[in-house]
mmCIF file of C-alpha atoms in Angstrom:
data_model
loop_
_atom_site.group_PDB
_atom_site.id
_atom_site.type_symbol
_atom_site.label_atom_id
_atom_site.label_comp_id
_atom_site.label_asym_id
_atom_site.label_seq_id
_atom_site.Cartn_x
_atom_site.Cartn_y
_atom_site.Cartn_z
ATOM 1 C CA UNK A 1 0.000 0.000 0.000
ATOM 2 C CA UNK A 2 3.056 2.531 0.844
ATOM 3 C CA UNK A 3 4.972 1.285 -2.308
ATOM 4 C CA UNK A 4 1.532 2.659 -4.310
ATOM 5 C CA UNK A 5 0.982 5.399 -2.360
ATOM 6 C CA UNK A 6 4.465 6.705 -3.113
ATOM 7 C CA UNK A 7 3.780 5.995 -6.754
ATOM 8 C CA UNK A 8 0.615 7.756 -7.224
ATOM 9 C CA UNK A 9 2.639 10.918 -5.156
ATOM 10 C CA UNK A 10 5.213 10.787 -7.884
ATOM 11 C CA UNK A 11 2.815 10.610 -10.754
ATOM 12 C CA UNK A 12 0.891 13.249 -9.109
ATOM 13 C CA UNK A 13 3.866 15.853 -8.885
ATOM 14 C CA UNK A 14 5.004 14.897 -12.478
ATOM 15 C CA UNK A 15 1.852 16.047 -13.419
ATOM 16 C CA UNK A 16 1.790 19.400 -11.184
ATOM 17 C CA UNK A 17 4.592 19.945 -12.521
ATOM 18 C CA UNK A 18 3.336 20.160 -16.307
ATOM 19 C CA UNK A 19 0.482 21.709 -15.523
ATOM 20 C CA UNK A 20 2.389 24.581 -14.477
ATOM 21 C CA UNK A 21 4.817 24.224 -17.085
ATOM 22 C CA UNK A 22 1.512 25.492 -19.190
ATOM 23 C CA UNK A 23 1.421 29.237 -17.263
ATOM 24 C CA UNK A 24 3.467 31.394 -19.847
ATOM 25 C CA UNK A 25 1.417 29.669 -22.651
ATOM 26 C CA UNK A 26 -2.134 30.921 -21.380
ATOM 27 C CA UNK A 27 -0.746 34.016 -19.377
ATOM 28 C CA UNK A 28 1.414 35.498 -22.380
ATOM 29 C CA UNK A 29 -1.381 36.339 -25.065
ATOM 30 C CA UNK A 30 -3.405 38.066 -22.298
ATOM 31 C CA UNK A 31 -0.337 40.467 -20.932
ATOM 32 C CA UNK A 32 0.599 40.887 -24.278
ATOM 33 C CA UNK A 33 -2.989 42.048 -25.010
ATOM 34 C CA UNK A 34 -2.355 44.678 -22.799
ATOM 35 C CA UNK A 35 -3.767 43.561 -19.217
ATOM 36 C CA UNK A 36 -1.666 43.961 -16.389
ATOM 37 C CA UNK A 37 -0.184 41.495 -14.467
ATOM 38 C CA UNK A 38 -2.704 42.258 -11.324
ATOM 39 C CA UNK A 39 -5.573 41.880 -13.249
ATOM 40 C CA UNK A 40 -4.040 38.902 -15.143
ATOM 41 C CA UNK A 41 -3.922 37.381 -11.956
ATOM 42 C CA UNK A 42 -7.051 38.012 -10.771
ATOM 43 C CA UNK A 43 -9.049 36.800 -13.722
ATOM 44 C CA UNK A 44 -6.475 33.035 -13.208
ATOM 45 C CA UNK A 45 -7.533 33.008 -9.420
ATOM 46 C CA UNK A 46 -10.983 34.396 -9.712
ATOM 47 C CA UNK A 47 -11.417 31.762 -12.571
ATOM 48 C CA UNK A 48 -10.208 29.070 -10.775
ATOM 49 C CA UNK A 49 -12.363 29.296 -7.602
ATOM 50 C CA UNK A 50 -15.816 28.530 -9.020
ATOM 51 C CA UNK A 51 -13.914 25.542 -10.416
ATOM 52 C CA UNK A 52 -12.928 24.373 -7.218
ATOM 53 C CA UNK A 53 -16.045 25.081 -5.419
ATOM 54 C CA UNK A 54 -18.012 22.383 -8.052
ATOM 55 C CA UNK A 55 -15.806 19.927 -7.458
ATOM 56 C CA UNK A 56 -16.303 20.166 -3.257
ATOM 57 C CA UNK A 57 -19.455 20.346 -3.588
ATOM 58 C CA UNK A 58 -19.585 17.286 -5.946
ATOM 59 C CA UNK A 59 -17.785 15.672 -3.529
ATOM 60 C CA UNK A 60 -19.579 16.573 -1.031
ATOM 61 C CA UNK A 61 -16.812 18.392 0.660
ATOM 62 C CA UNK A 62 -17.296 20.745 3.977
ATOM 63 C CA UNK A 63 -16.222 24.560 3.377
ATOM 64 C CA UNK A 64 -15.636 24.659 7.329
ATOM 65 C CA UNK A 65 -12.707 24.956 8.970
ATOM 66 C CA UNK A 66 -10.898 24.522 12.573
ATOM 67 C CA UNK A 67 -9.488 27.103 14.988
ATOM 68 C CA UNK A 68 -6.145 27.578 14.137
ATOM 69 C CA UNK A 69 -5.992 26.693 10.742
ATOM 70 C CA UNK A 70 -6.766 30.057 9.541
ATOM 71 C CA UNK A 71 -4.233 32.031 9.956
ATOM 72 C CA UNK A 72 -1.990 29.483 7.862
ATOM 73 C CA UNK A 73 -3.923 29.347 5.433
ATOM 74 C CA UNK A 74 -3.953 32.923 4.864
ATOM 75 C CA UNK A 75 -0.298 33.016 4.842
ATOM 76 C CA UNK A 76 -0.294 30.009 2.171
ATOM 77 C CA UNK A 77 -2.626 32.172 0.091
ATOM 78 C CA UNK A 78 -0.369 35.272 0.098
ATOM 79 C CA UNK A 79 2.830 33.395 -0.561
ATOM 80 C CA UNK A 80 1.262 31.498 -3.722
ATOM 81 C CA UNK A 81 -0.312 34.942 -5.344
ATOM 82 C CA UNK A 82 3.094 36.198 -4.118
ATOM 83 C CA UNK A 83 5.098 33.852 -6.156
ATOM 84 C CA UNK A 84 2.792 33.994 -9.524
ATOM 85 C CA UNK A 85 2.868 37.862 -9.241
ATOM 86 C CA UNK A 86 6.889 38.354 -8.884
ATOM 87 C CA UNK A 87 7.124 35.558 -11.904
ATOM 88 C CA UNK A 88 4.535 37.534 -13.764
ATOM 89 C CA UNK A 89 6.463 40.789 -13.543
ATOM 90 C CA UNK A 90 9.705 39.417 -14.001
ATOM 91 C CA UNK A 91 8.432 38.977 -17.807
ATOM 92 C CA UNK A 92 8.812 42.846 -18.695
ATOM 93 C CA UNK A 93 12.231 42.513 -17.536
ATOM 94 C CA UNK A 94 13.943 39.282 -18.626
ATOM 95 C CA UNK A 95 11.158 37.480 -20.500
ATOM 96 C CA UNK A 96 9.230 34.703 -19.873
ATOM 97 C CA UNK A 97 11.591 31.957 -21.091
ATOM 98 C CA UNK A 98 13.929 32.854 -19.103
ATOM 99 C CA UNK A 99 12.129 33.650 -16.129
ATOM 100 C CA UNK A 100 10.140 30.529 -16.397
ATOM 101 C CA UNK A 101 14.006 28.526 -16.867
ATOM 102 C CA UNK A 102 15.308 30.752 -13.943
ATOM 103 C CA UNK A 103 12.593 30.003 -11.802
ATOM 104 C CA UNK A 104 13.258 26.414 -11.343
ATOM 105 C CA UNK A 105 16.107 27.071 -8.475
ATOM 106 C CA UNK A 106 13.146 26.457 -6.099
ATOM 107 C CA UNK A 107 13.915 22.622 -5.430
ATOM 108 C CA UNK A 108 17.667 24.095 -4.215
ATOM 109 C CA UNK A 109 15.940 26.601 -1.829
ATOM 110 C CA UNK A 110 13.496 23.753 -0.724
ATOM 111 C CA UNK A 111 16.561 21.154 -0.042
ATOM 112 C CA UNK A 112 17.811 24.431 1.609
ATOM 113 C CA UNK A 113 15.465 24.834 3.738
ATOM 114 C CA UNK A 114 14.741 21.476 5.188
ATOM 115 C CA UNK A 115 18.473 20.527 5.499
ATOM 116 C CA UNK A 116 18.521 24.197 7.688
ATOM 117 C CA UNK A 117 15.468 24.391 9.160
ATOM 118 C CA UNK A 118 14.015 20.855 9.613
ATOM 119 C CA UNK A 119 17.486 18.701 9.589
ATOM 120 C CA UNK A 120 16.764 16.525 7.216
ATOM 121 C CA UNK A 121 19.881 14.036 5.941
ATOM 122 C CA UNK A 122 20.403 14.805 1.936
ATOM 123 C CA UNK A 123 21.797 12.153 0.320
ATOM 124 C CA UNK A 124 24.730 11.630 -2.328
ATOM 125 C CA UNK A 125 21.942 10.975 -4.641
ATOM 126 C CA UNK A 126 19.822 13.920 -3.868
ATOM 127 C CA UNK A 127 22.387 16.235 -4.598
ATOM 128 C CA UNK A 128 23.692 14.780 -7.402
ATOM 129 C CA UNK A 129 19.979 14.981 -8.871
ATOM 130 C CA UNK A 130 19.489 18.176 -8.213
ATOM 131 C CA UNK A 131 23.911 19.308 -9.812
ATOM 132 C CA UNK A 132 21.950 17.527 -13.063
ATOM 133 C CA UNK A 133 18.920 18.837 -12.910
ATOM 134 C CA UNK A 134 19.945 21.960 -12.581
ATOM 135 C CA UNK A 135 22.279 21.599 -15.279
ATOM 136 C CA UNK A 136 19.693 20.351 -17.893
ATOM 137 C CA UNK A 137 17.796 24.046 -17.029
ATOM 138 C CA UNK A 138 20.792 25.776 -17.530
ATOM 139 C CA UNK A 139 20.999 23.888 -20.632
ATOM 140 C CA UNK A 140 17.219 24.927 -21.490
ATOM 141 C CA UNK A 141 17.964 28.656 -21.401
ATOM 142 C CA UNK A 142 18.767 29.664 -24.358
ATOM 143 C CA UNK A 143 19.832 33.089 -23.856
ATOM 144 C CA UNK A 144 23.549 32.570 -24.884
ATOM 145 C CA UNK A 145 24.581 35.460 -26.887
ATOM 146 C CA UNK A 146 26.145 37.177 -24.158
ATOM 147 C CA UNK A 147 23.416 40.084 -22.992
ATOM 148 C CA UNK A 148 23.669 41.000 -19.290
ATOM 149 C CA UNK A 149 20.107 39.942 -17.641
ATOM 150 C CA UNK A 150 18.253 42.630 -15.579
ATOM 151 C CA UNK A 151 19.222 42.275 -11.919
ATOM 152 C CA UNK A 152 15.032 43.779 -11.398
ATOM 153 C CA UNK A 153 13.994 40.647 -13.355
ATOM 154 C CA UNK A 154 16.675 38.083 -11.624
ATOM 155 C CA UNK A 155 15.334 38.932 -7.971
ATOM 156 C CA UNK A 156 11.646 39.042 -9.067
ATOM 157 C CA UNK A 157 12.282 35.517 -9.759
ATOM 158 C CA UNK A 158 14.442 34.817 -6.766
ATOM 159 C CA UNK A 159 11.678 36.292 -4.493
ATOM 160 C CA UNK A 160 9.043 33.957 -6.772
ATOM 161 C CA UNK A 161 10.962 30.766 -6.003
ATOM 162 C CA UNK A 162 11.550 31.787 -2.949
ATOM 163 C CA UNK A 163 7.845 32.110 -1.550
ATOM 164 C CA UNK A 164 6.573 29.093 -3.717
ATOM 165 C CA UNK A 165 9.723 27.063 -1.998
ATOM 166 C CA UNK A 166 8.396 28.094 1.715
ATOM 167 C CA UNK A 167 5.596 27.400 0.140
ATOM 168 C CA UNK A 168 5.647 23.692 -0.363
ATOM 169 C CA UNK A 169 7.434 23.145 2.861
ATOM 170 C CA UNK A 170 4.846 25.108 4.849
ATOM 171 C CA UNK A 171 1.996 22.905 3.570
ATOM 172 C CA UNK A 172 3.920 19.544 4.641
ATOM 173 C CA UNK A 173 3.588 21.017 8.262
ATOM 174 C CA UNK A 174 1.523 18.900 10.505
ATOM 175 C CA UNK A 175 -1.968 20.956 11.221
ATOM 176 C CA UNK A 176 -2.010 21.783 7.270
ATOM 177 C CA UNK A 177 -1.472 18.405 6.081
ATOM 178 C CA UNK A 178 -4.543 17.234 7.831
ATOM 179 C CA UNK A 179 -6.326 19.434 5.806
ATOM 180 C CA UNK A 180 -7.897 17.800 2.468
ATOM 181 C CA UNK A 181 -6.306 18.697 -0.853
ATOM 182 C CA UNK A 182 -9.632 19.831 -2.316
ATOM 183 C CA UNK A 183 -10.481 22.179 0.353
ATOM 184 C CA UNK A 184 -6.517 23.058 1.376
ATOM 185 C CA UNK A 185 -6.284 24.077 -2.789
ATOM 186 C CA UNK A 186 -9.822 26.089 -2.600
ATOM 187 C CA UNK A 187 -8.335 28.049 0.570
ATOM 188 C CA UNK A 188 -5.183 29.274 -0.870
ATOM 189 C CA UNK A 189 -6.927 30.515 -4.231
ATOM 190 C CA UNK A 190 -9.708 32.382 -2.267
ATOM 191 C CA UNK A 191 -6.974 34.209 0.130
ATOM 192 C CA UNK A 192 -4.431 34.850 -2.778
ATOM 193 C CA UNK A 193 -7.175 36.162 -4.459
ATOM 194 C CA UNK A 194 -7.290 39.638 -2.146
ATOM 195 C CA UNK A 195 -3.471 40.258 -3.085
ATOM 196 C CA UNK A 196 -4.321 41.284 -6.538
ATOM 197 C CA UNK A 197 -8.024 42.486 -5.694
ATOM 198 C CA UNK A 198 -6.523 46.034 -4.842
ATOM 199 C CA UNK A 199 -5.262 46.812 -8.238
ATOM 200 C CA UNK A 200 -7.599 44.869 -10.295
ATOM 201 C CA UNK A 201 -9.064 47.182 -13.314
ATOM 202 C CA UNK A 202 -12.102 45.327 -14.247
ATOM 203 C CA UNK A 203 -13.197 47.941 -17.389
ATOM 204 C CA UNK A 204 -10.056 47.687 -19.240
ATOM 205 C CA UNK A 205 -9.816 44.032 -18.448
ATOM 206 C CA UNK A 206 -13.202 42.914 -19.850
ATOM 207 C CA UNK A 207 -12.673 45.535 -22.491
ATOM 208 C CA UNK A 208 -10.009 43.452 -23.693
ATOM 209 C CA UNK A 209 -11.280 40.377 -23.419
ATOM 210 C CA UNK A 210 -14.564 41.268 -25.291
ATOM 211 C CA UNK A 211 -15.270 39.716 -28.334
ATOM 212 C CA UNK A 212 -11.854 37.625 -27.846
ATOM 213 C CA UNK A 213 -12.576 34.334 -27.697
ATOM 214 C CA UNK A 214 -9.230 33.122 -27.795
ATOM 215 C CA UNK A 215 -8.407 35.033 -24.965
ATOM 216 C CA UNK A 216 -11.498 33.875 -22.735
ATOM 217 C CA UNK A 217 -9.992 30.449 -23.544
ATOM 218 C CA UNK A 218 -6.626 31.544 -22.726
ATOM 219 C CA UNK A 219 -8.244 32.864 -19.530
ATOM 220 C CA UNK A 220 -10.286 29.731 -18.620
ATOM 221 C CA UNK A 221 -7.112 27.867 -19.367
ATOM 222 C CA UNK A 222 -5.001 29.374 -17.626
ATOM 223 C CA UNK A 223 -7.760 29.067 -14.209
ATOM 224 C CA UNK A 224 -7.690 25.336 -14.788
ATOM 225 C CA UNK A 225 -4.253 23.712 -15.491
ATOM 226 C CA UNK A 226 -1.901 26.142 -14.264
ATOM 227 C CA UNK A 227 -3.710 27.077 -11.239
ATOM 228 C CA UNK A 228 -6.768 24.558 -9.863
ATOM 229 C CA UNK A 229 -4.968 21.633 -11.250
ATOM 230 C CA UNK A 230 -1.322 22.243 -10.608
ATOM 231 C CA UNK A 231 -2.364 23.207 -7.075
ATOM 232 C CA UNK A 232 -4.330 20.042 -6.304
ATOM 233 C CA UNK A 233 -1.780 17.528 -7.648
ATOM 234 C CA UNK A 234 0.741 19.894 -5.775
ATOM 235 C CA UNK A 235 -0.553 19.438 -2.252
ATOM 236 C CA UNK A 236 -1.911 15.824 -2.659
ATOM 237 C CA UNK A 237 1.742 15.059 -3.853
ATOM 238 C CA UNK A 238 3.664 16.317 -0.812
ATOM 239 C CA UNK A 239 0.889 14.606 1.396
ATOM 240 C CA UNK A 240 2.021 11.314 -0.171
ATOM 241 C CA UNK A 241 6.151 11.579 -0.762
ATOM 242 C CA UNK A 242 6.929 14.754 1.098
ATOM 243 C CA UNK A 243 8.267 18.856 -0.358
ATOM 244 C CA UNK A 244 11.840 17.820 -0.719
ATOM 245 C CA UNK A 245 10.661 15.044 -4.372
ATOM 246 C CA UNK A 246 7.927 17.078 -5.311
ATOM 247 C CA UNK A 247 9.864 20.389 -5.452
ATOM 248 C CA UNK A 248 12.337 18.129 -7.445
ATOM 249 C CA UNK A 249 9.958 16.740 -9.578
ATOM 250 C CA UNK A 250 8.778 20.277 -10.520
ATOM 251 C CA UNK A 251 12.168 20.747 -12.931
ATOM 252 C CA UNK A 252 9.465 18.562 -15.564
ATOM 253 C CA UNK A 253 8.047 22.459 -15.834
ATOM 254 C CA UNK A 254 10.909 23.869 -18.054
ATOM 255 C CA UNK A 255 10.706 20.600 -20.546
ATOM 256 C CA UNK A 256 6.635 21.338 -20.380
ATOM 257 C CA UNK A 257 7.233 24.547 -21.544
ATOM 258 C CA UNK A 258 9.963 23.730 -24.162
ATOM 259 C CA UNK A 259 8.066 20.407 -25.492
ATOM 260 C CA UNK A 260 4.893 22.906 -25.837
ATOM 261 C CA UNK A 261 7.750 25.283 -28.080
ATOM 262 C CA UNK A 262 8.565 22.865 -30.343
ATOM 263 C CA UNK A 263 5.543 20.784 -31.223
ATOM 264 C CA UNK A 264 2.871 24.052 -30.940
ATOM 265 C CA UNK A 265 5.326 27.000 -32.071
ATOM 266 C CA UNK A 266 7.182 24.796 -34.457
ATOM 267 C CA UNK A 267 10.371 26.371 -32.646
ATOM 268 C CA UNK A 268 13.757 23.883 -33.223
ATOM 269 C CA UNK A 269 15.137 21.122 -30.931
ATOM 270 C CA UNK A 270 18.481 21.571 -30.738
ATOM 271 C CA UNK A 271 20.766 19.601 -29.541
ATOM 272 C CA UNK A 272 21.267 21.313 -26.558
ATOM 273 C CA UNK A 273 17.902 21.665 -25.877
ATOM 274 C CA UNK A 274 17.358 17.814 -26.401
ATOM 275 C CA UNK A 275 20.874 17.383 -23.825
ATOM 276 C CA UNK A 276 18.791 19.562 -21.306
ATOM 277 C CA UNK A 277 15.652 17.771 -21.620
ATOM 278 C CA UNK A 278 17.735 14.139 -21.104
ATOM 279 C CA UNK A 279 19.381 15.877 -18.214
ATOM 280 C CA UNK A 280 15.912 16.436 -16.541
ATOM 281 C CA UNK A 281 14.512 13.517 -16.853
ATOM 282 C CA UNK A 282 17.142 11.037 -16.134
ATOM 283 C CA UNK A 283 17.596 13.342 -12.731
ATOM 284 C CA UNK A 284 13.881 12.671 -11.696
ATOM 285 C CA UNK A 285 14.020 9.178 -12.997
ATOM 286 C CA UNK A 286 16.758 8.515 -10.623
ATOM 287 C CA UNK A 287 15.132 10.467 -7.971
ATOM 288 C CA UNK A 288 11.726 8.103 -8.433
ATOM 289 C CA UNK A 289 13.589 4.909 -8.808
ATOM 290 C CA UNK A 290 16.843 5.798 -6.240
ATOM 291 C CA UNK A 291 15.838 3.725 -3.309
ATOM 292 C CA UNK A 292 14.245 0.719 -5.400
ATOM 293 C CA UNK A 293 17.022 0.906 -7.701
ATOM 294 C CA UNK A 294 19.860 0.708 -4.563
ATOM 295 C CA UNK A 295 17.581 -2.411 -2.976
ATOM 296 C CA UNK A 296 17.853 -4.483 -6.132
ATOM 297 C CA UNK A 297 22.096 -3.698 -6.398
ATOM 298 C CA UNK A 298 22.119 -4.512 -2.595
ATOM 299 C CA UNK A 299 19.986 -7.736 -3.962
ATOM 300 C CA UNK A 300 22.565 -8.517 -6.912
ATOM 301 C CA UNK A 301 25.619 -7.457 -4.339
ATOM 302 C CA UNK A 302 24.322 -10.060 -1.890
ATOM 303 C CA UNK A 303 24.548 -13.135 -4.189
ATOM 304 C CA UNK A 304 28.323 -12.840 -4.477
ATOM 305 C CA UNK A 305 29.626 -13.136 -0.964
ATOM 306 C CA UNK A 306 32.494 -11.621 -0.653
ATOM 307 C CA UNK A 307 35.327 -14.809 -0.515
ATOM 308 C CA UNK A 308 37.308 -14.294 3.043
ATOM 309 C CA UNK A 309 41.588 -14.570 2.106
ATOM 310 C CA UNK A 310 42.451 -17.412 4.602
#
């Protein structure tokens, strides 16, 4: 039962992770449109918690919640909307390929900040993982012709990675991780919500979006596999196998987002884009097979006793 658990928590942050990988593919055509990030934002939360509240209700979920796990939650809402805003801005400065590539330091922070924090032992194999899968996303950007990045746009994204890293290991604690998914997911969307509220222009928004179809979809989109779904398979995830695989797990985004490139945008795969990719996933392969895969050479080790010099 463990040994499927885990597996369904792996599967689950594979696919958190490309759901999220899909954000600068919905959110681009609306901030290029002209809609500012705020409002951008609120249209993806505001989307996404009608969306949320059908499927609690479906499942007959209970909106209520216990004294003390408020306040959290309020604090896990502000450091989500906090993360997508920073990444969102950090487009007008560096771009959104980059930013998106840059982003991905967040498992470092999260190994960080449970090796710090929490004491928890980091294997050889962890950090080796996380040397290649690090490398494969330095391999992904493919800014190389020498331009200087904007030191605005780098810390945007350091703050961004930053809050979504406290992020996941904030909502492994013990009080939140009683919470359900479904109604832990709903909680964190409603509070992020009143970060961009303040700033939201509702008549230029809608005046954009008018007789757009393509950006409602891009809007609806962006609600539902970026956001609602990302978020769910996100905190069921770290439920099952814990921040430290899950935050691992989520360098899938940046081959996401490149895979969507090449086989939507017709852009090229070069080679070292293909090298970066390989990089990537052989990391998280080794990452979801590493303890399996050391039992079976203990296994194999064990046959051939070691012969004793008289």
């Amino acid at each position: 039962m463990k040994t499927n658990s885990s597996f369904t928590g792996y599967l689950l942050g594979a696919l958190a992770a490309a759901s999220y990988g899909t954000n600068p593919l919905f959110a681009l055509p609306l901030l290029h449109a002209g809609i500012d990030a705020y409002s951008v934002l609120f249209v993806r939360y505001a989307f996404a918690l009608p969306m949320l509240a059908l499927m609690m209700v479906g499942r007959g979920r209970s909106f209520g919640l216990r004294r003390g796990q408020l306040l959290p939650l309020v604090a896990l809402g502000l450091l989500m909307a906090a993360s997508s805003l920073t990444l969102y801005v950090s487009y007008a400065y560096i771009g959104a390929a980059i930013a998106s590539t840059l982003l991905f330091i967040y498992p470092i922070l999260v190994t960080i900040i449970m090796a710090v924090f929490f004491h928890e032992k980091t294997s050889a194999l962890t950090v080796v993982c996380i040397v290649m899968a690090t490398s494969g996303i330095a391999l992904l950007y493919r800014g190389d012709g020498g331009e200087v990045l904007s030191p605005t746009g780098l810390l945007l994204v350091f703050l961004s990675a930053l809050s979504y890293a406290i992020y996941l290991v904030w909502v492994n604690a013990k009080g939140i991780r009683e919470i359900p998914t479904l109604k832990l997911t709903f909680y964190v969307i409603f509070f992020g919500l009143f970060l961009f509220a303040f700033r939201f222009d509702a008549a230029s928004t809608f005046a954009v979006l008018n007789g757009r179809p393509l950006l409602w979809l891009s809007a609806l989109s962006m609600a539902l596999f970026p956001t609602a779904l990302s978020l769910l398979c996100t905190s069921a995830a770290i439920q099952r196998i814990g921040s430290t695989p899950v935050a691992i797990l989520g360098a899938l985004e940046p081959v996401t987002a490149v895979a969507i490139a090449v086989l939507l945008f017709n852009e090229v795969l070069t080679p070292r884009l293909a090298l970066g990719m390989l990089l990537v996933i052989v990391a998280v392969t080794l990452i979801i097979g590493g303890p399996t895969l050391a039992h079976r050479i203990l296994r194999v080790r064990k046959m051939f006793p070691r012969i004793r010099r008289k």
